[in-house]
Coordinates of C-alpha atoms in Angstrom, one line a residue:
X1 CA -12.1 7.6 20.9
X2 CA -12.0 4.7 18.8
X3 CA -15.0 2.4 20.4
X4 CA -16.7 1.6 17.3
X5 CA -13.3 -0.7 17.1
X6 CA -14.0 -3.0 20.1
X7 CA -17.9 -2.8 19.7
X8 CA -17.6 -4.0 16.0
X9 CA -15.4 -7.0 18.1
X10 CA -18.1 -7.7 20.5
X11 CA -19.7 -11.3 19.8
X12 CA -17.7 -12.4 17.0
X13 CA -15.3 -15.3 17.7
X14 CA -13.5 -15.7 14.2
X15 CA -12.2 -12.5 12.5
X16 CA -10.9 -12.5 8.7
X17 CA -8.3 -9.8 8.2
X18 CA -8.5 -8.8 4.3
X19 CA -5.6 -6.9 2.5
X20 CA -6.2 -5.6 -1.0
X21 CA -4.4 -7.2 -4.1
X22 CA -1.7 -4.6 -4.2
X23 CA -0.1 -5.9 -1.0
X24 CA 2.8 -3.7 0.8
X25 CA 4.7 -3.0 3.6
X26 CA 2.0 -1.4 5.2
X27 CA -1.1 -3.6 4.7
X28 CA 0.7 -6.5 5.0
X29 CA 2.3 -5.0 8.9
X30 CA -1.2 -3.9 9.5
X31 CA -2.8 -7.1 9.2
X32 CA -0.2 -9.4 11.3
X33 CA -0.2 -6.7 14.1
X34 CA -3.9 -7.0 14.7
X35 CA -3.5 -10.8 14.1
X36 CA -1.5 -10.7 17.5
X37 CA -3.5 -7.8 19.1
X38 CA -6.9 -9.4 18.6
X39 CA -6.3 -12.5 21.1
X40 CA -10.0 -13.0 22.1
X41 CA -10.7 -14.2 18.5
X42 CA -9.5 -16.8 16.5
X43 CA -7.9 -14.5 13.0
X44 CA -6.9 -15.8 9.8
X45 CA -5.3 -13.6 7.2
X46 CA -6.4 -12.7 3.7
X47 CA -5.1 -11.8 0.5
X48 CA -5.8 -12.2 -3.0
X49 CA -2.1 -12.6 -3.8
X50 CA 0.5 -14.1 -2.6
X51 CA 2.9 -11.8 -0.4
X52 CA 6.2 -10.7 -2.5
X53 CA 9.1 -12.2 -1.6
X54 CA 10.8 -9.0 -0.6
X55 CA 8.1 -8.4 2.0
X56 CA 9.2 -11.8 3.6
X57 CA 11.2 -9.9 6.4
X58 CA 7.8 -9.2 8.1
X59 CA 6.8 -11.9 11.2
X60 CA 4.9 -14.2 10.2
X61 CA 4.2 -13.4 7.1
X62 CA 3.3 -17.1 6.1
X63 CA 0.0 -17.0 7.9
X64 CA -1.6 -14.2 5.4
X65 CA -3.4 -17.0 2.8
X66 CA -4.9 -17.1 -0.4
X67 CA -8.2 -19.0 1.1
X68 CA -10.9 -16.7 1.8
X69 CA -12.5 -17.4 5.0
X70 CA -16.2 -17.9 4.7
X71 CA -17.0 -19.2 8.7
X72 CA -15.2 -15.6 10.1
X73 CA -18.1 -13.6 12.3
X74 CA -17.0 -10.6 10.9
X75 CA -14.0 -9.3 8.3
X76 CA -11.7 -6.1 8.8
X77 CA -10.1 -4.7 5.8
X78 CA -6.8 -2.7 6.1
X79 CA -5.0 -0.2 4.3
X80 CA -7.6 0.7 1.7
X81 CA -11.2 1.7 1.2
X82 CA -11.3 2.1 -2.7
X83 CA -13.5 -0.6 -4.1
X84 CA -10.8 -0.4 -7.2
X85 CA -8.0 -2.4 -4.8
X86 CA -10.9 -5.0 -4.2
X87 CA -11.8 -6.6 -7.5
X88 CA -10.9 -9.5 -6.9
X89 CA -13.1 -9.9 -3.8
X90 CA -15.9 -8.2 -5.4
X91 CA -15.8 -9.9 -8.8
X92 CA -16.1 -13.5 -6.9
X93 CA -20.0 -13.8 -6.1
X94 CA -19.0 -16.1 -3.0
X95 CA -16.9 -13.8 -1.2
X96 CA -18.9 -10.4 -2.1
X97 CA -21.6 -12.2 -0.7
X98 CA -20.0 -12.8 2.6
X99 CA -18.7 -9.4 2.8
X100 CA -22.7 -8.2 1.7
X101 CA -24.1 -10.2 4.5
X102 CA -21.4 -10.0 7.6
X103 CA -20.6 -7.2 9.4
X104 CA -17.3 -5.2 8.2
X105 CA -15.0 -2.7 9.5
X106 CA -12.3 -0.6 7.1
X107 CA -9.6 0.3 8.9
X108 CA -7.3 3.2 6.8
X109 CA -5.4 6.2 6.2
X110 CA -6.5 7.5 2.5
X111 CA -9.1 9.6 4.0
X112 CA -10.8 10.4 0.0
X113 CA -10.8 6.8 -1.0
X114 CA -14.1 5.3 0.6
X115 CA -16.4 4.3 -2.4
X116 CA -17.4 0.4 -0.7
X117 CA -20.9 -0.2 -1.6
X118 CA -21.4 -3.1 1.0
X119 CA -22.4 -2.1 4.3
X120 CA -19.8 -1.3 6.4
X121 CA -17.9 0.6 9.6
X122 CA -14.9 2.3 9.0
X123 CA -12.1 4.1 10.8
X124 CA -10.4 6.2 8.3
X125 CA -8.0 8.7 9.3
X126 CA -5.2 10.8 8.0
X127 CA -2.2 9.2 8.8
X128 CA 1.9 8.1 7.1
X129 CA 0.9 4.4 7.5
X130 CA -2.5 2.4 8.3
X131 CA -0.3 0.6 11.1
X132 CA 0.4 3.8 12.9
X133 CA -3.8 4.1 13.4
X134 CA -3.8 0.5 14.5
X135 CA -0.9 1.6 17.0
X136 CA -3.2 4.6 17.8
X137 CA -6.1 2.3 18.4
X138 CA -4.3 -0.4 20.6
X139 CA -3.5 2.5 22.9
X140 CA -6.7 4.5 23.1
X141 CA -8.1 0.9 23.1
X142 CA -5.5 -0.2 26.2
X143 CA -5.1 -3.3 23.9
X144 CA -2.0 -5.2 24.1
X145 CA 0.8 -4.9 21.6
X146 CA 2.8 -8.1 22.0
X147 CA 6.1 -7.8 20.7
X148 CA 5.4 -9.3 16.9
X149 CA 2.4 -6.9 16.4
X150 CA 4.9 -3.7 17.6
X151 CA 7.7 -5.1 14.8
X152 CA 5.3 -5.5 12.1
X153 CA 3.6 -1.6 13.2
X154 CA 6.9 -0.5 12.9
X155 CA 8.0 -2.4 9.9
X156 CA 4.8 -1.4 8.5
X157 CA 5.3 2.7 9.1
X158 CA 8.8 2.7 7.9
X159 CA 7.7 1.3 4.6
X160 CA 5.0 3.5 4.1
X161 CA 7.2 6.6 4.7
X162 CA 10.7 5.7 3.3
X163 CA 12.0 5.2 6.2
X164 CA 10.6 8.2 8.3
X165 CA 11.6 10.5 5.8
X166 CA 8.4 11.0 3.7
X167 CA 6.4 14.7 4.1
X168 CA 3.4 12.8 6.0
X169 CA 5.4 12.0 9.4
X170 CA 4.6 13.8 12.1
X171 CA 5.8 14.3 15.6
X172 CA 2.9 11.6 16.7
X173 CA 4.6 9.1 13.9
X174 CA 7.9 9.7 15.9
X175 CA 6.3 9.3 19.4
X176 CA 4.9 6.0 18.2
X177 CA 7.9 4.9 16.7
X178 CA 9.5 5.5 20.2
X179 CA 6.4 3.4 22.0
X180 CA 7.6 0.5 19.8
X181 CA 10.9 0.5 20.7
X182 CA 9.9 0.7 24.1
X183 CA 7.7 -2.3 23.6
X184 CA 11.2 -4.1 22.6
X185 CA 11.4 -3.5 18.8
X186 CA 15.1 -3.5 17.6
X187 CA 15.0 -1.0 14.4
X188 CA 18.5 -2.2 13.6
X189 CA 17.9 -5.8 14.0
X190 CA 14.7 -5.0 12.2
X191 CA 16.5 -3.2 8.8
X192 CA 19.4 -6.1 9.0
X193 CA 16.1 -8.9 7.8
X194 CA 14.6 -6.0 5.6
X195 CA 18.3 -5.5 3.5
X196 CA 18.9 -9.2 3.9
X197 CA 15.2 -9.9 1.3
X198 CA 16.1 -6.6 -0.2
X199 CA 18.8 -8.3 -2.1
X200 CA 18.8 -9.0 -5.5
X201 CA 19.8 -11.8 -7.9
X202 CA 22.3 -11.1 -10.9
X203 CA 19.2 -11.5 -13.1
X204 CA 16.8 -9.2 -11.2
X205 CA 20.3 -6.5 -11.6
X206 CA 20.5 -7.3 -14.9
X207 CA 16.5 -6.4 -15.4
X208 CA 16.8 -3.2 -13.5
X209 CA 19.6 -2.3 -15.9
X210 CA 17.2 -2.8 -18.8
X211 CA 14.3 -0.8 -17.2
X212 CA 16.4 1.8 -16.6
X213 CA 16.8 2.4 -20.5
X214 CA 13.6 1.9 -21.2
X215 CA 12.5 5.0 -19.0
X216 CA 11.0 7.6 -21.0
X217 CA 10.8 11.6 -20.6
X218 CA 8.1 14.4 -21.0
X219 CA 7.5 17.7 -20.2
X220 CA 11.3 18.9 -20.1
X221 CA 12.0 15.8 -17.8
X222 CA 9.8 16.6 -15.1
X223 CA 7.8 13.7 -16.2
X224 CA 9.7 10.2 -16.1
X225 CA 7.5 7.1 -17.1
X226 CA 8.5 3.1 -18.0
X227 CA 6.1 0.7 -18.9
X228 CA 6.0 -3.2 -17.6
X229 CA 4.4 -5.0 -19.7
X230 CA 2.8 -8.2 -18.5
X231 CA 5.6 -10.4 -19.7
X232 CA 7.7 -9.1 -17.4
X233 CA 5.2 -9.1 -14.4
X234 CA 5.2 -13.3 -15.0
X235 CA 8.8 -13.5 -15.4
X236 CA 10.2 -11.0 -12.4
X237 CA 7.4 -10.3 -9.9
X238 CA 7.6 -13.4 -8.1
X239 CA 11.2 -12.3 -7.1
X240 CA 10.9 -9.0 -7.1
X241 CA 8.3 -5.8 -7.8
X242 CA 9.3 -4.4 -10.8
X243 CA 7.4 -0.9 -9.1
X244 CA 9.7 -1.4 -6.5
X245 CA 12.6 -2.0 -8.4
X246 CA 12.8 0.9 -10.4
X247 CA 10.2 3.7 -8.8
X248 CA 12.4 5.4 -6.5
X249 CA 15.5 5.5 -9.1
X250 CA 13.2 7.8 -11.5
X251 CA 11.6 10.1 -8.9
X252 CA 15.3 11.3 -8.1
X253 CA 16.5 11.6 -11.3
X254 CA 17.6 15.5 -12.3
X255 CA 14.2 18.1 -12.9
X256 CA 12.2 15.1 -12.4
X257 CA 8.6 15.8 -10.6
X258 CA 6.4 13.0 -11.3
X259 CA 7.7 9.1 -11.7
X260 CA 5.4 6.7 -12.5
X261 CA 5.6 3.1 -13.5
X262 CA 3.1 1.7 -15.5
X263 CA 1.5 -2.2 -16.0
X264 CA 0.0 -3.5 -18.1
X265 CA -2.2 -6.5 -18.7
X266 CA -3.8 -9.2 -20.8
X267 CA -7.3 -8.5 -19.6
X268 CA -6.6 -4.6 -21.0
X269 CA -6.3 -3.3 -17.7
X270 CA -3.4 -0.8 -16.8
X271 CA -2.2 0.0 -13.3
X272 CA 0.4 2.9 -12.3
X273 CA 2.3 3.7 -8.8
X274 CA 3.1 7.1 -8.9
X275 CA 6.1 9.1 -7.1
X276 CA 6.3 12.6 -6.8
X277 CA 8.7 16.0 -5.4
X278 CA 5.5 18.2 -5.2
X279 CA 1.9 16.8 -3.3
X280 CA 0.2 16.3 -6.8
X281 CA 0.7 12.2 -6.8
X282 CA -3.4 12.1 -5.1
X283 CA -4.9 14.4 -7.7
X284 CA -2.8 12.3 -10.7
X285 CA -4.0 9.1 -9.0
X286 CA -7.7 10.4 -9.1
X287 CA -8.0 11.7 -12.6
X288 CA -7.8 7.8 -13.5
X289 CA -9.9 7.1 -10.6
X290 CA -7.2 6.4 -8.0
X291 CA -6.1 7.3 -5.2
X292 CA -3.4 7.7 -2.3
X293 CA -1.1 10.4 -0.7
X294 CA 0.4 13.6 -2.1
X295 CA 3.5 12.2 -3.0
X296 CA 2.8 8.9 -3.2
X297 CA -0.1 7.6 -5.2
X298 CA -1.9 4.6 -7.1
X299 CA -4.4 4.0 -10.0
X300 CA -6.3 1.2 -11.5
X301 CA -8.0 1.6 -15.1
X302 CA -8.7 -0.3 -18.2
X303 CA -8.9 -0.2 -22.0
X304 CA -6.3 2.5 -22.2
X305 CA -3.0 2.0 -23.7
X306 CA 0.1 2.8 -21.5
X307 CA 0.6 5.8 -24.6
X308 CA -2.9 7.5 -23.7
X309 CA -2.1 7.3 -19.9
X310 CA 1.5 9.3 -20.5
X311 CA -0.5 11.3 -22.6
X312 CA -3.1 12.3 -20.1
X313 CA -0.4 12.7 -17.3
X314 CA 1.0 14.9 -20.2
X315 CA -1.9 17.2 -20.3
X316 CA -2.6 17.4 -16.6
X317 CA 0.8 17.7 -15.0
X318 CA 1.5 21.8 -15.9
X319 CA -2.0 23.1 -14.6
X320 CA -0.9 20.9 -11.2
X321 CA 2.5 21.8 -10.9
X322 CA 1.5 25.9 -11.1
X323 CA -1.3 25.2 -8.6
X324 CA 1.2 23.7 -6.3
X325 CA 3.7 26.3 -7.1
X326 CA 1.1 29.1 -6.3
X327 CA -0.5 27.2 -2.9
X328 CA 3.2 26.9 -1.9
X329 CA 3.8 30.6 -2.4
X330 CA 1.2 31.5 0.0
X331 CA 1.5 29.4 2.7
X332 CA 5.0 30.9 2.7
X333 CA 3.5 34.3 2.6
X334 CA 1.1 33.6 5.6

């Protein structure tokens, strides 16, 4: 089923293994567990970014650098196939050449996002997590899953869906979960490291106290927004996503539908992670030219002030919520 994996391996002896700038959970799980799975060739491990330190509970995270590797054969991206995520590579001449002129594969689960205009394979498939189709592939593949690929696959999927708990898991995303703990992954043991980087400093409390007042509401409250300006992305991301910090808290606050928290930067471009109780987070994403899941989504835009984007969500946000309404009213009539 998925060949076009191990033939895109075939005569290549160094592999680069690329995560976008936005790194989570999921990317960053994805990209260590094929690190371990692909022991014919010698990997390194990309990023634009360095890893946040909450995502430090991941094995081996260390090895993912910020030196692009221009001798790799061949380069396999992870976790997203929207050219938006990738500016960084593609604005540097250098590295969009290498990725122009050696073969590529995309390995995701955002089946819409593919917009890459270097030549490339890709295995995109509908799935909670990007590690749970590397798990799939590893099997169909009969590829071995030592034991620090299986805990970063299963780190990986339990970020990406909340903990298992997230509308995309399936009975497949169980049964893999299950393989991995056969394979000797302790999800105790595993949670104990995630709380223990999970924890924050008085100052990074004392920051999520001040977000918290500065959330803003629209629409009767269904709409919660906060804006992070870049001052705060210097003085707080190193220790700790302000997304992360405060995301969650809004999207289950009273009557609220849509949560999003919203960057923004020198260079006048704007990013927002999006949260959602009804599958509208996708179509939100896209009208700025994002992308992601349902209920969990992402954009990247620019020249827009973090006012105009509330006031677009403002605009857009009824029509969606009564299409959802009325698609969820006849799939309960069928």
């Amino acid at each position: 089923m998925y060949e076009q994996f191990t033939n895109f391996l075939s005569n290549k002896n160094r592999i680069c293994i690329i995560q976008a700038e936005n790194p989570d959970g999921d990317s960053l799980g994805s990209a260590i567990a094929l690190d371990y799975i692909l022991k014919n060739t010698e990997n390194s491990l990309y990023c634009p970014v360095d890893i946040p330190k909450y995502l430090h509970y991941f094995p081996d995270w260390s090895r993912v650098s910020n030196e692009f590797d221009y001798k790799a054969d061949g380069y396999i991206i992870v976790d997203t196939a929207a050219s938006v995520l990738l500016s960084k590579l593609l604005d540097d001449t250098a590295i969009r050449n290498s990725l122009y002129n050696k073969p590529v594969l995309v390995l995701d689960h955002h089946e819409s996002e593919d917009d890459l205009d270097f030549p490339h394979a890709a295995i995109i498939e509908s799935l909670p997590a990007c590690t749970e189709l590397i798990y799939k592939i590893a099997q169909d593949q009969h590829l071995t899953i030592p034991l620090v690929a299986a805990e970063a696959i299963y780190a990986g999927i339990s970020s990406d869906t909340l903990g298992l708990v997230s509308a995309s898991v399936t009975a497949d995303t169980m049964r893999a979960m299950a393989g991995l703990i056969d394979l000797g992954v302790n999800p105790a043991e595993l949670e104990e490291r995630r709380r223990e980087f999970m924890k924050k400093s008085p100052r990074i409390l004392d920051y999520k106290a001040d977000l918290i007042k500065r959330i803003e509401y629209s629409l009767d409250n269904q709409l919660a927004t906060v804006h992070i300006p870049f001052e705060d992305i210097q003085q707080y991301s190193d220790e700790y996503n302000p997304n992360v910090l405060i995301l969650e808290e809004m999207r289950l606050v009273e009557n609220v539908v849509v949560a999003i928290a919203i960057k923004t930067y020198p260079d006048g471009k704007v990013t927002g992670k999006i949260r959602t109780s009804l599958p509208i987070a996708d179509q939100i994403a896209g009208f700025f030219g994002g992308g992601g899941h349902p209920f969990a989504a992402g954009f990247r835009t620019y020249d827009v002030q973090y006012n105009d984007v509330v006031a677009d969500v403002v605009k857009i946000m009824p029509e969606l919520i009564e299409q959802a309404a009325v698609t969820k009213a006849e799939m309960e009539q069928s």
